[in-house]
Short mmCIF file of C-alpha atoms and ligand atoms in Angstrom, two decimals:
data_model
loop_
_atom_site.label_atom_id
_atom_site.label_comp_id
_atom_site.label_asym_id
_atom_site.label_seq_id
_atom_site.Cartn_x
_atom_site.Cartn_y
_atom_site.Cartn_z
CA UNK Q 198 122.98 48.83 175.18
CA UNK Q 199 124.35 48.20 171.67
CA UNK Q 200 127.63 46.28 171.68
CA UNK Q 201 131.23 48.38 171.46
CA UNK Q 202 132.70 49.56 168.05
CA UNK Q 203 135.24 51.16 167.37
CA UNK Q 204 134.99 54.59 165.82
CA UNK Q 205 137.39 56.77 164.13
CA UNK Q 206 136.40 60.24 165.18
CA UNK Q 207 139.43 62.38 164.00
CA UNK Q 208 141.81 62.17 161.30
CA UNK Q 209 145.16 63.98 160.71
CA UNK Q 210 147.95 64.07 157.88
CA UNK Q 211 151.22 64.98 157.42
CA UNK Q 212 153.65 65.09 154.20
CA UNK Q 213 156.75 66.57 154.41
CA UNK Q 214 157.28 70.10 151.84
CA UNK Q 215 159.86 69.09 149.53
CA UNK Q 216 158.79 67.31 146.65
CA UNK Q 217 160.25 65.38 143.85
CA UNK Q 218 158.23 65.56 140.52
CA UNK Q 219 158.53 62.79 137.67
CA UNK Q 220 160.69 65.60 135.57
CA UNK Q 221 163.51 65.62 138.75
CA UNK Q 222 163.32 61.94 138.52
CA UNK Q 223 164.38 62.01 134.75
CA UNK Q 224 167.42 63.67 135.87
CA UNK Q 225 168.57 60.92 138.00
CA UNK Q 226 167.77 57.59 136.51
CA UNK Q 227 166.66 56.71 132.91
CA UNK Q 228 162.77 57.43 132.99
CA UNK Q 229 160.02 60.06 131.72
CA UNK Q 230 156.62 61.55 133.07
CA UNK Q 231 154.83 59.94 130.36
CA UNK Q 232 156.15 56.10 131.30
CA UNK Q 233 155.46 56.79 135.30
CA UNK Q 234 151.96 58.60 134.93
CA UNK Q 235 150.96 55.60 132.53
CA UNK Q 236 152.25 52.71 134.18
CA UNK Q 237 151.31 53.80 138.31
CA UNK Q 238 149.52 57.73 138.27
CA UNK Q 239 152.38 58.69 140.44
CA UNK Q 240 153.07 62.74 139.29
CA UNK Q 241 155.12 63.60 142.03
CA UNK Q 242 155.62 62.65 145.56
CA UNK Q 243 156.92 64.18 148.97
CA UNK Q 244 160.51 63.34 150.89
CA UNK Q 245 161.39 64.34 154.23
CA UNK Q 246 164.96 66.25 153.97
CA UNK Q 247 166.95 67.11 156.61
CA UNK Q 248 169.64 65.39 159.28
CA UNK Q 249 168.55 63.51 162.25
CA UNK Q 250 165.10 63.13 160.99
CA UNK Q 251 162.66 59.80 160.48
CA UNK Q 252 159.30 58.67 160.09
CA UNK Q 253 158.42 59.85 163.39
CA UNK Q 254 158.68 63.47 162.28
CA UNK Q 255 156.52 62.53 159.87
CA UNK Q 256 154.42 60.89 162.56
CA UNK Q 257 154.01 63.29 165.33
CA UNK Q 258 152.88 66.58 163.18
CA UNK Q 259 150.31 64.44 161.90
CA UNK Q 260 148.90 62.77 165.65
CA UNK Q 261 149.39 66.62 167.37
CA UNK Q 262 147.29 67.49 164.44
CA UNK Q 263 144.69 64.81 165.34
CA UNK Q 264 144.59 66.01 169.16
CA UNK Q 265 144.16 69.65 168.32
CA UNK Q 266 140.75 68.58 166.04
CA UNK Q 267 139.44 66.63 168.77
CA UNK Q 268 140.04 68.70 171.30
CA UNK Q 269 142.02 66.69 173.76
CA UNK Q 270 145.60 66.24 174.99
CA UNK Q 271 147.94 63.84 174.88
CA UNK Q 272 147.80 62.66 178.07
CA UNK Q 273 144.76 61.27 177.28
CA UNK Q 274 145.65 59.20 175.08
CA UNK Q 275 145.84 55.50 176.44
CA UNK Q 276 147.34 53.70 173.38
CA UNK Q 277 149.35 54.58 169.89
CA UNK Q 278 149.98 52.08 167.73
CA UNK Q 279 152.47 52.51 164.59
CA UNK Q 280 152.48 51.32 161.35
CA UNK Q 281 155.26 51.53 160.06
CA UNK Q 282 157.99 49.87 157.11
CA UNK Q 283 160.64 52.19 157.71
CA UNK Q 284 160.84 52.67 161.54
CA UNK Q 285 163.17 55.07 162.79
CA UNK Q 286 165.44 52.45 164.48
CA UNK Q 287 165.08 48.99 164.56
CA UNK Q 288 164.08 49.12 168.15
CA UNK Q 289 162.40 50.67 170.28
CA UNK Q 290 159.39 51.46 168.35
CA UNK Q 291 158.66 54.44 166.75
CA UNK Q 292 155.46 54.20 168.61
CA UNK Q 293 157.40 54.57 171.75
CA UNK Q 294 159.00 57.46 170.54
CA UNK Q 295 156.17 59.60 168.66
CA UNK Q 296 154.47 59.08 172.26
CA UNK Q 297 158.09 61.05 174.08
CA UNK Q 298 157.82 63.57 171.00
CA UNK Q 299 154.51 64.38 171.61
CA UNK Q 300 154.05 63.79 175.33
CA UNK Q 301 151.76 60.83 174.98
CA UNK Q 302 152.63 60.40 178.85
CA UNK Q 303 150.09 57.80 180.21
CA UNK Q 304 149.89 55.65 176.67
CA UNK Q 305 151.59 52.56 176.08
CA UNK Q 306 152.63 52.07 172.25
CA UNK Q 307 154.00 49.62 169.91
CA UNK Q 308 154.80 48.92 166.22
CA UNK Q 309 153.05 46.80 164.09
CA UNK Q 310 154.96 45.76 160.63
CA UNK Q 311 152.95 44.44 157.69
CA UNK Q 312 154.08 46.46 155.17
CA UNK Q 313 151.32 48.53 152.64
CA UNK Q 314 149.13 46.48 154.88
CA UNK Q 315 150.38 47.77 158.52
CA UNK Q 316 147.44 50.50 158.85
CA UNK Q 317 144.81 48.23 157.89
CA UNK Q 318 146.39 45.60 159.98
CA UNK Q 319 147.15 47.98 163.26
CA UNK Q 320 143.26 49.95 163.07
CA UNK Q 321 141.72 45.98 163.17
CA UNK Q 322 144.24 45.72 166.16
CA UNK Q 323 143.50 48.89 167.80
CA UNK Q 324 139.66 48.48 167.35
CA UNK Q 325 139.95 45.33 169.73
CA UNK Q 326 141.40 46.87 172.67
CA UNK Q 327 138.35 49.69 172.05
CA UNK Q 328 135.86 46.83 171.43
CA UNK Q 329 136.50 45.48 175.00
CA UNK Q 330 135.70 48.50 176.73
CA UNK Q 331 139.08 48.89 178.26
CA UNK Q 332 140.67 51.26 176.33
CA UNK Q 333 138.91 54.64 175.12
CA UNK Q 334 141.11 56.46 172.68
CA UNK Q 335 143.76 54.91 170.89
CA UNK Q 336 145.57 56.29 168.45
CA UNK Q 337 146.55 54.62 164.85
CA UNK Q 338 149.53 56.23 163.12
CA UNK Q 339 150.71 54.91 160.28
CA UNK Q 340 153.87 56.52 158.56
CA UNK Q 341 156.93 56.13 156.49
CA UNK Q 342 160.00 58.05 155.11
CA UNK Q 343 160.42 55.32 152.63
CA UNK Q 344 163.26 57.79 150.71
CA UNK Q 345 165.36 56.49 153.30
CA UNK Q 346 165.53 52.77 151.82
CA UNK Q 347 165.50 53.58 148.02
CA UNK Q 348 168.29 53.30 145.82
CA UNK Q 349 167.56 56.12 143.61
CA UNK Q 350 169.48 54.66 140.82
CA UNK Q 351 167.33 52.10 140.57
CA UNK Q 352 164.30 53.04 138.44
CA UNK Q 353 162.04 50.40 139.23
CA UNK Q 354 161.08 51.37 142.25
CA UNK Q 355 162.40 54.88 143.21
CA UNK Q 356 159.41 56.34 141.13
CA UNK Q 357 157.71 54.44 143.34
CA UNK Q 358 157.42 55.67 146.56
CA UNK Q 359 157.27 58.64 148.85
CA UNK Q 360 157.08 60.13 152.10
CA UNK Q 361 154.45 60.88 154.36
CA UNK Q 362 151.52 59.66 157.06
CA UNK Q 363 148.81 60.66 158.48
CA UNK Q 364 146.63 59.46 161.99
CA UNK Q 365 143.46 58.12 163.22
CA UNK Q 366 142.03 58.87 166.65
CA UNK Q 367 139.44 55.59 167.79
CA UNK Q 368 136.81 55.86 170.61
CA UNK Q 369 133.76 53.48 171.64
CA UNK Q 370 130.59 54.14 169.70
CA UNK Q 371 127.59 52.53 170.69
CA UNK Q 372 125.09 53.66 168.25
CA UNK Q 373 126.54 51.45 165.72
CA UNK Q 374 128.60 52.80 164.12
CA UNK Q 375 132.36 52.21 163.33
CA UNK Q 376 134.57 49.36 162.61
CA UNK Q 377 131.89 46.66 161.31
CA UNK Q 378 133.87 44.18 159.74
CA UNK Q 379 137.64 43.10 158.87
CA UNK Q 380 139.38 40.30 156.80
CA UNK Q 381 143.38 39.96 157.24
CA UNK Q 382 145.65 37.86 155.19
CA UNK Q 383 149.00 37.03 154.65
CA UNK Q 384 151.43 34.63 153.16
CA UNK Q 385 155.00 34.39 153.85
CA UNK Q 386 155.87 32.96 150.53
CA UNK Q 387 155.66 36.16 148.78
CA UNK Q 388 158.21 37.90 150.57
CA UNK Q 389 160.69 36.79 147.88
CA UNK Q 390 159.38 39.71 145.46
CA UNK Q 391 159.25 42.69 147.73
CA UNK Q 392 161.74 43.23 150.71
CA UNK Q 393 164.71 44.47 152.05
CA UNK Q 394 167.96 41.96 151.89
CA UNK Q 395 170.49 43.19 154.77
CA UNK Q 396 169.86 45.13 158.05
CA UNK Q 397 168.04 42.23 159.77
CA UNK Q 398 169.27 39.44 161.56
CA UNK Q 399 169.42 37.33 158.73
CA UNK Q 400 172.00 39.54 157.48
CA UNK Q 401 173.23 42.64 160.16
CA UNK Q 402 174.86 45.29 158.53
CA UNK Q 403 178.63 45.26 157.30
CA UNK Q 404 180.58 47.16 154.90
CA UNK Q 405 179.67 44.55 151.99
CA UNK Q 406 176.10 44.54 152.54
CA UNK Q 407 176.24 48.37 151.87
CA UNK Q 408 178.62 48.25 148.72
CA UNK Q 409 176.21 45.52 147.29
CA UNK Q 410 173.32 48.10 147.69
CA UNK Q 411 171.30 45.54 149.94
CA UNK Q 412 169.43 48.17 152.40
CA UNK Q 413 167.02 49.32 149.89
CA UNK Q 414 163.59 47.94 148.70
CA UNK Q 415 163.94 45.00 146.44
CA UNK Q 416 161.04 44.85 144.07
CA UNK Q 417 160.00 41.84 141.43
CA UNK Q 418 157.38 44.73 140.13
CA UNK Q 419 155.34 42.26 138.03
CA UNK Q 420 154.74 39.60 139.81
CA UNK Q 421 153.80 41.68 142.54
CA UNK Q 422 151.42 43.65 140.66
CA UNK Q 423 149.85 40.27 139.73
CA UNK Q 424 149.05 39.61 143.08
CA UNK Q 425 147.98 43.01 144.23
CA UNK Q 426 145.32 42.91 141.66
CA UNK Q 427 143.98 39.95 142.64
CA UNK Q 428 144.29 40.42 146.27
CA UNK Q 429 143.11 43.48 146.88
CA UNK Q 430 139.73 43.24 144.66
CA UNK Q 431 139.14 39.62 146.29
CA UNK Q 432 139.42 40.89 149.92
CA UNK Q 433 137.46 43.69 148.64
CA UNK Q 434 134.49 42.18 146.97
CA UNK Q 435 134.36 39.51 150.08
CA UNK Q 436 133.92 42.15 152.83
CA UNK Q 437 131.17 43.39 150.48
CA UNK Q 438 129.68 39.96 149.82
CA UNK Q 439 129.66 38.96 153.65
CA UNK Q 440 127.77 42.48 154.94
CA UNK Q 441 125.65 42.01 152.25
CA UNK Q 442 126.85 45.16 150.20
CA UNK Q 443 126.10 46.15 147.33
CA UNK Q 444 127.92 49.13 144.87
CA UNK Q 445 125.11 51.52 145.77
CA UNK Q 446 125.11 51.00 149.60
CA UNK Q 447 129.26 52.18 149.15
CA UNK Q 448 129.82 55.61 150.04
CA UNK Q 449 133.89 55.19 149.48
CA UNK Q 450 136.48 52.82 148.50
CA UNK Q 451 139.69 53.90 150.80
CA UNK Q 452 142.17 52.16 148.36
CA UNK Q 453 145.92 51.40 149.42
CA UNK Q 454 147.97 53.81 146.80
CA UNK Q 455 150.30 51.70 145.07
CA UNK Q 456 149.39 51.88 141.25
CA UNK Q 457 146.68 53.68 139.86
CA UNK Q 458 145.79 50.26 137.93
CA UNK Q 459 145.46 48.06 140.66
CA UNK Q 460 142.82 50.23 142.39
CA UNK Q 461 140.80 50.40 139.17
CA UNK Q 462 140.73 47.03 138.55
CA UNK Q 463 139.49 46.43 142.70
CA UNK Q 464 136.81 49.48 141.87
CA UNK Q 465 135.26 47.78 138.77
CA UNK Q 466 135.44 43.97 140.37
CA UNK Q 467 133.01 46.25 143.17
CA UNK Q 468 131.36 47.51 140.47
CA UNK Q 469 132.05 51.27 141.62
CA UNK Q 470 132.72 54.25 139.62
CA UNK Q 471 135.58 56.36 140.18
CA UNK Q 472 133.82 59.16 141.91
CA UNK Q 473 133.33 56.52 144.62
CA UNK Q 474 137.49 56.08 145.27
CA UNK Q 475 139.75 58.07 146.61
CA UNK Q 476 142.81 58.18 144.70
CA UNK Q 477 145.83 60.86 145.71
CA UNK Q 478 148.48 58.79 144.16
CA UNK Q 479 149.52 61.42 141.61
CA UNK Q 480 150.90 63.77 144.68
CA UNK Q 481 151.92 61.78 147.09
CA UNK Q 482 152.95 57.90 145.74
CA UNK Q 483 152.89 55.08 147.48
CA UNK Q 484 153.61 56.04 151.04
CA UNK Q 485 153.45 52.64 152.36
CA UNK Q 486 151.77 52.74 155.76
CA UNK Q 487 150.65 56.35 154.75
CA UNK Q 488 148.41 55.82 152.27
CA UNK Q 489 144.85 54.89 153.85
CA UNK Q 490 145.00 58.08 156.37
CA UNK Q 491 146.68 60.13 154.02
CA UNK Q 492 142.96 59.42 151.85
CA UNK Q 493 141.02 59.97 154.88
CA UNK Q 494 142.25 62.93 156.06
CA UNK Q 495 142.30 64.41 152.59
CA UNK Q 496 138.89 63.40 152.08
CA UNK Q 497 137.41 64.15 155.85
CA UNK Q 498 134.68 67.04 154.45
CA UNK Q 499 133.40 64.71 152.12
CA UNK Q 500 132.70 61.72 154.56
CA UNK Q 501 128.80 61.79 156.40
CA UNK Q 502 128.20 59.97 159.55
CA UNK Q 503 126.50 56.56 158.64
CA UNK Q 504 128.71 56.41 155.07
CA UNK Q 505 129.62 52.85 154.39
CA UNK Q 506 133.22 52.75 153.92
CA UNK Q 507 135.66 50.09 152.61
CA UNK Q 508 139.54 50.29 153.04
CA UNK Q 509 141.35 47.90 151.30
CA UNK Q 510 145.41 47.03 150.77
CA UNK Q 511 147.77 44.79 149.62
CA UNK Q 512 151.48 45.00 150.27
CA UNK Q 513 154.66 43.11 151.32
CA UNK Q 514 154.58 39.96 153.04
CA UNK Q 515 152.44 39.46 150.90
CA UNK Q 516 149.89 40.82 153.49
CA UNK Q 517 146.47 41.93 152.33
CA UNK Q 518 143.00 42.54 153.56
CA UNK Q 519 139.75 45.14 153.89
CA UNK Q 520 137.95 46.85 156.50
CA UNK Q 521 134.50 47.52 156.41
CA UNK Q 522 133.50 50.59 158.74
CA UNK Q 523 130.72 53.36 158.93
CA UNK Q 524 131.85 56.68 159.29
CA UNK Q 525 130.87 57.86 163.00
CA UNK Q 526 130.33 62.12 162.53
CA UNK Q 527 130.03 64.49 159.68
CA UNK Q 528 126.53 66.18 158.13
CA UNK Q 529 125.38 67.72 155.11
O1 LIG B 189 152.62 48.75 147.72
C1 LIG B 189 153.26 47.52 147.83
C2 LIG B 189 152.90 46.61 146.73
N1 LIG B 189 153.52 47.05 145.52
C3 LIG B 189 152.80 47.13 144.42
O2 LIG B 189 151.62 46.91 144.44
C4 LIG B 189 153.54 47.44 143.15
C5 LIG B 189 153.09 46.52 142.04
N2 LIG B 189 153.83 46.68 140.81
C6 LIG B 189 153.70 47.76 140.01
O3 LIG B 189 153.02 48.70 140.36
C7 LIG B 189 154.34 47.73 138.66
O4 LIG B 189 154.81 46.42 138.40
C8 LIG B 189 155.49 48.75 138.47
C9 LIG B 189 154.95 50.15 138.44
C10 LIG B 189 156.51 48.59 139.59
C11 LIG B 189 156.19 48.49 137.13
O5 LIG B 189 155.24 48.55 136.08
P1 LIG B 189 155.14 47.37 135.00
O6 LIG B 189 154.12 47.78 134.06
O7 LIG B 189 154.94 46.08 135.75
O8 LIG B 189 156.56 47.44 134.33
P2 LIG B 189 157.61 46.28 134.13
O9 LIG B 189 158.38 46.06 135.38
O10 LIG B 189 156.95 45.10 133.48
O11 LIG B 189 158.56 46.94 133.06
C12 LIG B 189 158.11 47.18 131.71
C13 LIG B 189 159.24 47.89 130.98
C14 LIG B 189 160.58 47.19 131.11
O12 LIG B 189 161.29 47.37 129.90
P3 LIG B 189 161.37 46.22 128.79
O13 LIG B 189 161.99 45.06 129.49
O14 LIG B 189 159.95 45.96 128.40
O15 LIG B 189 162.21 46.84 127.73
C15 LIG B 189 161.25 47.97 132.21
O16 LIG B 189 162.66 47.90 132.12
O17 LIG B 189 159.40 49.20 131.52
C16 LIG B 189 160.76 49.36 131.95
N3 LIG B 189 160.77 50.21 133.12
C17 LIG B 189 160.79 51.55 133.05
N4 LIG B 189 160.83 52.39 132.00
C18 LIG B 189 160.84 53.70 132.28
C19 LIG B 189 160.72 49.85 134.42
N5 LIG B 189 160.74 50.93 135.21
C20 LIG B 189 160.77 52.00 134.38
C21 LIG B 189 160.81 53.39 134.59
N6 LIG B 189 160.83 54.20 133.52
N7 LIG B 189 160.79 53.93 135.81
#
């Protein structure tokens, strides 16, 4: 018997219905269409309104989603893993709690936090506990209402982001296919350009912390950028070089959706032409943890079993990495 991959063999979504276009962003903070489709290919982008509710009602919809596809219920489910930035309270996990919502009974479930990164990072985690046989469907959310730590007077990064997630069911395969390959990085130093100051233990929450504006994302946009670009085409054009890819073998590039520039710089260092990426950046932003399943949901029809597949991010941290898989189901 061929060894134990991993294999994704449902995908789900979920964005929330109210969305914010460029032109209601001019209204609130000093910008215009033309700057923020130039400078990122971000059109418009989804927030989750309402009282009470966090990322995992942005969560559940999407994994409830997943089950009904593939047929099975929750209580089969042995393990959920979340991705997420923006968790819906600093503990227990929003894992825990997607699992109550959606009466994920007999799995156990945790968070994993890694930024842009976090649903690359949590489907090389999750593929383990498959690989060893143990465990045969685990679940990979990853999800974020990231409205709920911008400042939307500050235009540098409220244009930014958005809301939304989206869910990966993963099952033995032994025919091959699935998770083939993975390379994780991160580097501590860079967590000086993109973070959030107060709410941790380094500083808990007090009255000052909130008049100084510290619970939002903090964003040195440039230098970030910098790295992203070189990051994520690196990591990308390594996976390739160590499975022996080449541009033609690549069905898809699953790029992490934080600037339409970055992921056309990591497409032309893998020498692939845009009809090779999927890029929904214009309607949805840069939904942090969102942004890989969010692709692979909205792509599903398009993906045949055996399709060589690369996802690749780069976020806070700075964490970074690919995953090189081959798509388990679908025919022509
Ligand atoms: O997903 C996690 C990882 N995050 C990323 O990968 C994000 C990486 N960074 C970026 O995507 C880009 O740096 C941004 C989209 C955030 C900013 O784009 P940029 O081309 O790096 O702009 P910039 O910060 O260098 O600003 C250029 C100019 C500045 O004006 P001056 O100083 O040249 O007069 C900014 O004040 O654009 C100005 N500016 C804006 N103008 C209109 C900054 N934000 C805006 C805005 N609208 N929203």
């Amino acid at each position: 018997m061929q060894k134990i991959r991993a294999a994704i063999t449902a995908v789900a979504g979920w964005v929330p219905p109210d969305m914010v276009t460029n032109k209601d962003l001019e209204k609130m903070v000093d910008t215009n269409d033309e700057w923020i489709v130039s400078r990122t290919g971000i059109k418009e982008r989804r927030i989750l309104k309402g009282e009470g509710l966090g990322t995992s009602d942005i969560a559940a919809p999407a994994v409830k989603e997943l089950l009904r596809k593939r047929g099975i219920s929750a209580e089969e489910i042995d393990l959920l893993i979340c991705a997420t930035t923006t968790p819906d309270m600093l503990f227990p996990a929003t894992a825990n709690i997607i699992c109550d919502k959606i009466g994920a009974k007999n799995a156990f479930g945790y968070d994993i936090s890694a930024a842009c990164s976090g649903f690359l990072f949590s489907l090389a985690t999750a593929a383990k506990f498959v690989e060893s046989g143990r465990y045969k469907k685990v679940v990979v959310v990853g999800a974020d209402k990231m409205s709920s730590i911008l400042n939307f007077k500050d235009r540098a990064t409220c244009i930014i982001f958005g809301d939304g997630g989206g869910a990966v069911l993963l099952e033995p395969n032994t025919e091959g296919y699935g998770i083939q390959d993975e390379i994780l990085a991160s580097d501590g130093s860079g967590r000086a350009y993109l973070h959030q100051k107060a709410g941790g233990s380094i500083m808990p929450p007090t009255h000052e912390t909130v008049e100084k504006e510290l619970h939002y994302v903090y964003q040195e946009g440039q230098t970030v950028f910098k790295f992203a670009v070189k990051g994520m085409a690196d990591v990308a054009a390594a996976i390739m070089e160590r499975n022996n890819l080449k541009a033609d073998d690549i069905a898809w590039l699953v790029p992490h959706q934080a600037n339409k520039r970055i992921i056309d710089a990591t497409a032309v260092r893998m020498g692939l032409s845009e009809e090779k990426v999927m890029i929904n950046i214009q309607r949805y932003g840069n939904t942090t943890n969102g942004t890989l399943p969010l692709c692979l949901w909205e792509w599903e029809s398009r993906l045949y079993k055996g399709d060589n597949i690369i996802l690749a991010a780069f976020g806070g941290g700075f964490t970074w990495g690919a995953i090189y898989l081959k798509w388990a189901y679908g025919s022509k």
